[in-house]
mmCIF file of C-alpha atoms and ligand atoms in Angstrom:
data_model
loop_
_atom_site.group_PDB
_atom_site.id
_atom_site.type_symbol
_atom_site.label_atom_id
_atom_site.label_comp_id
_atom_site.label_asym_id
_atom_site.label_seq_id
_atom_site.Cartn_x
_atom_site.Cartn_y
_atom_site.Cartn_z
ATOM 1 C CA MET A 1 -13.143 -23.717 43.183
ATOM 2 C CA THR A 2 -14.957 -22.304 46.234
ATOM 3 C CA SER A 3 -16.600 -18.882 46.210
ATOM 4 C CA THR A 4 -14.192 -17.766 48.971
ATOM 5 C CA ALA A 5 -11.252 -18.475 46.698
ATOM 6 C CA LEU A 6 -12.943 -16.495 43.940
ATOM 7 C CA THR A 7 -13.581 -13.394 46.046
ATOM 8 C CA THR A 8 -9.961 -12.624 46.879
ATOM 9 C CA PRO A 9 -7.715 -14.187 44.288
ATOM 10 C CA ARG A 10 -4.177 -12.903 44.067
ATOM 11 C CA LEU A 11 -2.115 -13.337 40.957
ATOM 12 C CA GLY A 12 1.443 -14.523 40.836
ATOM 13 C CA PRO A 13 4.534 -13.520 42.809
ATOM 14 C CA PHE A 14 3.388 -9.897 42.948
ATOM 15 C CA GLU A 15 0.052 -10.936 44.457
ATOM 16 C CA THR A 16 -1.988 -8.611 42.251
ATOM 17 C CA VAL A 17 -5.445 -8.340 43.797
ATOM 18 C CA LEU A 18 -8.460 -8.944 41.576
ATOM 19 C CA PRO A 19 -11.604 -6.869 42.256
ATOM 20 C CA PRO A 20 -14.267 -8.595 44.406
ATOM 21 C CA ILE A 21 -16.230 -10.943 42.231
ATOM 22 C CA ASP A 22 -19.802 -9.860 43.017
ATOM 23 C CA ALA A 23 -19.216 -6.164 42.283
ATOM 24 C CA ALA A 24 -17.276 -7.045 39.145
ATOM 25 C CA ARG A 25 -20.067 -9.327 37.936
ATOM 26 C CA ALA A 26 -22.688 -6.617 38.536
ATOM 27 C CA ALA A 27 -20.610 -4.020 36.668
ATOM 28 C CA PHE A 28 -20.034 -6.375 33.752
ATOM 29 C CA ALA A 29 -23.728 -7.224 33.489
ATOM 30 C CA ILE A 30 -24.584 -3.555 32.931
ATOM 31 C CA SER A 31 -21.737 -2.294 30.766
ATOM 32 C CA ARG A 32 -20.353 -5.605 29.385
ATOM 33 C CA SER A 33 -17.037 -4.393 30.659
ATOM 34 C CA GLN A 34 -15.105 -4.181 33.889
ATOM 35 C CA VAL A 35 -12.411 -1.761 35.009
ATOM 36 C CA TRP A 36 -9.648 -3.480 36.982
ATOM 37 C CA PRO A 37 -7.449 -0.904 38.749
ATOM 38 C CA ASP A 38 -3.796 -1.793 39.377
ATOM 39 C CA ALA A 39 -3.974 -4.899 37.227
ATOM 40 C CA LEU A 40 -0.186 -4.817 37.115
ATOM 41 C CA ASP A 41 1.777 -4.596 40.333
ATOM 42 C CA ARG A 42 3.612 -1.228 40.599
ATOM 43 C CA ARG A 43 7.084 -2.787 40.401
ATOM 44 C CA LEU A 44 6.134 -4.886 37.405
ATOM 45 C CA LEU A 45 4.419 -1.910 35.776
ATOM 46 C CA THR A 46 7.572 0.220 36.178
ATOM 47 C CA SER A 47 9.683 -2.486 34.481
ATOM 48 C CA ILE A 48 7.192 -2.928 31.646
ATOM 49 C CA MET A 49 6.931 0.830 31.064
ATOM 50 C CA GLY A 50 10.739 0.930 30.961
ATOM 51 C CA LEU A 51 10.690 -1.762 28.275
ATOM 52 C CA CYS A 52 8.124 0.316 26.357
ATOM 53 C CA GLU A 53 10.382 3.391 26.478
ATOM 54 C CA ARG A 54 13.219 1.444 24.840
ATOM 55 C CA ALA A 55 10.882 -0.446 22.473
ATOM 56 C CA VAL A 56 10.776 -0.272 18.700
ATOM 57 C CA PHE A 57 7.353 0.212 17.142
ATOM 58 C CA ALA A 58 6.298 -0.675 13.597
ATOM 59 C CA SER A 59 3.590 1.023 11.578
ATOM 60 C CA ASN A 60 0.420 -1.077 11.281
ATOM 61 C CA THR A 61 -2.657 -0.349 9.194
ATOM 62 C CA VAL A 62 -5.885 -2.257 9.863
ATOM 63 C CA GLU A 63 -7.701 -2.296 6.539
ATOM 64 C CA GLY A 64 -10.810 -0.152 6.702
ATOM 65 C CA LEU A 65 -10.397 0.640 10.425
ATOM 66 C CA GLY A 66 -7.375 2.851 10.940
ATOM 67 C CA HIS A 67 -3.711 2.951 11.862
ATOM 68 C CA ARG A 68 -1.498 2.451 14.956
ATOM 69 C CA GLU A 69 2.000 1.335 15.835
ATOM 70 C CA ILE A 70 2.778 -2.121 17.264
ATOM 71 C CA GLU A 71 5.763 -3.047 19.443
ATOM 72 C CA ARG A 72 8.230 -5.144 17.394
ATOM 73 C CA PRO A 73 9.823 -7.294 18.751
ATOM 74 C CA PRO A 74 7.150 -7.691 21.446
ATOM 75 C CA LEU A 75 9.275 -7.501 24.621
ATOM 76 C CA ALA A 76 6.930 -5.471 26.848
ATOM 77 C CA GLY A 77 3.941 -7.240 25.315
ATOM 78 C CA THR A 78 5.367 -10.646 26.188
ATOM 79 C CA ALA A 79 5.980 -9.552 29.791
ATOM 80 C CA VAL A 80 2.317 -8.506 30.103
ATOM 81 C CA LEU A 81 1.192 -11.801 28.562
ATOM 82 C CA LEU A 82 3.189 -13.768 31.143
ATOM 83 C CA MET A 83 1.253 -11.936 33.836
ATOM 84 C CA LEU A 84 -2.126 -12.610 32.206
ATOM 85 C CA ARG A 85 -1.563 -16.249 31.256
ATOM 86 C CA ARG A 86 -2.852 -17.633 34.576
ATOM 87 C CA PRO A 87 -5.627 -20.174 35.160
ATOM 88 C CA LEU A 88 -6.718 -18.329 38.317
ATOM 89 C CA LEU A 89 -7.348 -15.201 36.266
ATOM 90 C CA TYR A 90 -9.192 -17.235 33.613
ATOM 91 C CA ARG A 91 -11.502 -18.660 36.335
ATOM 92 C CA TRP A 92 -12.134 -15.150 37.740
ATOM 93 C CA LEU A 93 -12.996 -13.856 34.266
ATOM 94 C CA GLU A 94 -15.332 -16.763 33.580
ATOM 95 C CA ALA A 95 -17.174 -16.120 36.861
ATOM 96 C CA VAL A 96 -17.395 -12.345 36.309
ATOM 97 C CA THR A 97 -18.316 -12.311 32.634
ATOM 98 C CA GLY A 98 -20.072 -15.617 32.016
ATOM 99 C CA CYS A 99 -17.743 -16.121 29.024
ATOM 100 C CA ALA A 100 -16.459 -19.673 29.378
ATOM 101 C CA PRO A 101 -14.211 -21.456 28.911
ATOM 102 C CA ILE A 102 -11.217 -19.118 28.768
ATOM 103 C CA THR A 103 -8.156 -21.122 27.781
ATOM 104 C CA ASP A 104 -5.518 -18.690 26.489
ATOM 105 C CA VAL A 105 -4.598 -15.057 25.979
ATOM 106 C CA GLU A 106 -2.895 -13.139 23.159
ATOM 107 C CA GLY A 107 -1.980 -9.492 22.691
ATOM 108 C CA ARG A 108 0.649 -6.780 22.154
ATOM 109 C CA VAL A 109 1.548 -3.198 22.973
ATOM 110 C CA VAL A 110 0.200 -0.564 20.578
ATOM 111 C CA ARG A 111 0.381 3.204 20.470
ATOM 112 C CA THR A 112 -1.260 6.067 18.612
ATOM 113 C CA TRP A 113 -0.272 9.679 18.093
ATOM 114 C CA PRO A 114 -2.280 12.836 17.441
ATOM 115 C CA ARG A 115 -2.075 12.579 13.653
ATOM 116 C CA PRO A 116 -4.567 11.848 10.899
ATOM 117 C CA GLY A 117 -5.456 8.152 10.606
ATOM 118 C CA ASP A 118 -4.322 7.042 14.099
ATOM 119 C CA GLU A 119 -7.629 5.642 15.355
ATOM 120 C CA LEU A 120 -9.787 2.526 15.029
ATOM 121 C CA ALA A 121 -13.310 2.723 13.603
ATOM 122 C CA TRP A 122 -16.191 0.594 14.939
ATOM 123 C CA HIS A 123 -15.337 -3.121 14.903
ATOM 124 C CA ASP A 124 -16.072 -6.275 16.914
ATOM 125 C CA ASP A 125 -12.726 -8.179 17.141
ATOM 126 C CA LEU A 126 -14.519 -11.320 15.905
ATOM 127 C CA ASN A 127 -11.989 -12.810 13.530
ATOM 128 C CA GLY A 128 -12.408 -16.541 13.972
ATOM 129 C CA LYS A 129 -9.684 -16.995 16.597
ATOM 130 C CA GLY A 130 -12.082 -17.688 19.477
ATOM 131 C CA ARG A 131 -11.807 -14.252 21.040
ATOM 132 C CA ARG A 132 -14.184 -14.076 24.022
ATOM 133 C CA LEU A 133 -13.042 -10.980 25.910
ATOM 134 C CA GLY A 134 -10.837 -8.023 25.087
ATOM 135 C CA ILE A 135 -8.407 -6.463 27.543
ATOM 136 C CA THR A 136 -6.570 -3.163 27.351
ATOM 137 C CA ILE A 137 -4.036 -2.007 29.953
ATOM 138 C CA GLY A 138 -2.724 1.555 30.045
ATOM 139 C CA LEU A 139 1.087 1.650 29.725
ATOM 140 C CA GLY A 140 1.685 5.278 28.784
ATOM 141 C CA SER A 141 3.224 8.027 30.884
ATOM 142 C CA ASN A 142 2.196 11.008 28.742
ATOM 143 C CA ALA A 143 -1.173 12.715 29.159
ATOM 144 C CA TYR A 144 -3.350 13.020 26.069
ATOM 145 C CA GLU A 145 -6.676 14.418 24.931
ATOM 146 C CA GLY A 146 -9.050 12.347 22.821
ATOM 147 C CA GLY A 147 -8.198 8.670 22.466
ATOM 148 C CA LEU A 148 -11.394 7.468 24.139
ATOM 149 C CA PHE A 149 -12.276 3.794 23.941
ATOM 150 C CA GLU A 150 -16.004 3.517 23.278
ATOM 151 C CA MET A 151 -18.273 0.475 23.169
ATOM 152 C CA ARG A 152 -21.896 0.202 22.090
ATOM 153 C CA ALA A 153 -24.505 -2.534 21.832
ATOM 154 C CA ARG A 154 -25.611 -4.092 18.565
ATOM 155 C CA PRO A 155 -27.878 -3.820 16.731
ATOM 156 C CA GLY A 156 -29.424 -0.905 18.639
ATOM 157 C CA LYS A 157 -26.231 1.194 19.104
ATOM 158 C CA GLU A 158 -26.999 1.883 22.790
ATOM 159 C CA PRO A 159 -23.853 3.287 24.427
ATOM 160 C CA LEU A 160 -22.189 0.849 26.866
ATOM 161 C CA ILE A 161 -18.952 2.528 28.000
ATOM 162 C CA GLN A 162 -16.504 5.293 27.293
ATOM 163 C CA PHE A 163 -13.113 4.806 28.892
ATOM 164 C CA ARG A 164 -9.834 6.732 28.806
ATOM 165 C CA HIS A 165 -6.607 5.101 29.953
ATOM 166 C CA ASP A 166 -5.419 7.864 32.299
ATOM 167 C CA ALA A 167 -3.810 5.694 34.985
ATOM 168 C CA ALA A 168 -1.092 3.316 33.813
ATOM 169 C CA GLY A 169 -1.623 -0.225 35.072
ATOM 170 C CA THR A 170 -5.428 -0.058 34.984
ATOM 171 C CA ALA A 171 -7.091 -2.704 32.827
ATOM 172 C CA LEU A 172 -10.366 -2.602 30.956
ATOM 173 C CA VAL A 173 -11.903 -6.012 30.213
ATOM 174 C CA PHE A 174 -14.728 -5.992 27.677
ATOM 175 C CA GLU A 175 -17.036 -8.412 25.913
ATOM 176 C CA VAL A 176 -16.191 -9.575 22.402
ATOM 177 C CA SER A 177 -19.340 -10.886 20.745
ATOM 178 C CA SER A 178 -21.839 -10.173 18.010
ATOM 179 C CA ARG A 179 -23.827 -8.169 20.617
ATOM 180 C CA CYS A 180 -21.366 -5.276 20.777
ATOM 181 C CA GLU A 181 -18.693 -3.302 18.974
ATOM 182 C CA HIS A 182 -16.033 -0.783 19.964
ATOM 183 C CA ARG A 183 -13.815 1.937 18.560
ATOM 184 C CA VAL A 184 -10.850 4.095 19.601
ATOM 185 C CA HIS A 185 -11.047 7.829 18.969
ATOM 186 C CA PRO A 186 -8.130 9.770 17.478
ATOM 187 C CA LEU A 187 -5.911 11.760 19.838
ATOM 188 C CA VAL A 188 -6.507 15.501 19.865
ATOM 189 C CA ALA A 189 -3.251 16.410 21.646
ATOM 190 C CA GLY A 190 -0.424 14.972 23.759
ATOM 191 C CA GLY A 191 0.387 11.301 23.950
ATOM 192 C CA PRO A 192 1.278 8.907 22.613
ATOM 193 C CA ARG A 193 -1.611 6.772 23.846
ATOM 194 C CA GLN A 194 0.167 3.531 24.693
ATOM 195 C CA VAL A 195 -1.731 0.415 25.756
ATOM 196 C CA PHE A 196 -1.392 -3.330 25.879
ATOM 197 C CA THR A 197 -4.320 -4.647 23.857
ATOM 198 C CA GLY A 198 -5.201 -8.322 23.904
ATOM 199 C CA TRP A 199 -7.856 -11.007 23.954
ATOM 200 C CA PHE A 200 -8.820 -13.910 26.140
ATOM 201 C CA LEU A 201 -9.528 -16.907 23.930
ATOM 202 C CA GLY A 202 -11.762 -19.887 24.428
HETATM 203 O O1 LIG B 1 -6.558 0.513 21.838
HETATM 204 C C1 LIG B 1 -7.584 0.078 22.359
HETATM 205 O O2 LIG B 1 -8.045 0.547 23.407
HETATM 206 C C2 LIG B 1 -8.334 -1.073 21.726
HETATM 207 C C3 LIG B 1 -7.700 -1.573 20.465
HETATM 208 C C4 LIG B 1 -8.602 -2.479 19.698
HETATM 209 O O3 LIG B 1 -9.791 -2.375 19.741
HETATM 210 C C5 LIG B 1 -8.025 -3.532 18.840
HETATM 211 O O4 LIG B 1 -6.794 -3.617 18.715
HETATM 212 O O5 LIG B 1 -8.799 -4.313 18.281
HETATM 213 FE FE1 LIG B 2 -10.742 -4.081 18.986
#
């Protein structure tokens, strides 16, 4: 693929625009993450948020880490996956992050409420499935306090990013490796905090 093709890729029928590759690569090198505004086209985002409003969520406890709810059956989650399962996006991610090859993506919609236990403690997402990068996309329409996503380096614990999903449709892509770990803070008020959370595999 030529560098011209990589600088302005557009995804799918909605022609979602990926951020310019050089700036994205520079941002990722510093914070091991990259914010991708408007990752979902507005029309698609509206449909997916509509699916989320009608969705059923099941309680899910992650042993030793915390609790959240997961969309079951995964209707909105599957719609997001269809958007992300694109070789052009995989090539963009490989060029931006240096994580290669990317061959697949998995994920689902999760939500947390301001109640005891709804949070995720420090973890690395390394579970043997070939996870190379994490992605979260804001899908909520209710404001909330707390609920920060935080990532730090290992072993030194230097802070890398703190990110709050305030704008629906914005994606955060972050490194999954033994060099870093992340957590999600509990909500203090408002919400629910509702995000698609997934992984690019390779
Ligand atoms: O909710 C998030 O922002 C990230 C969730 C997460 O880290 C996970 O599901 O492993
Ligand atoms: Fe995680």
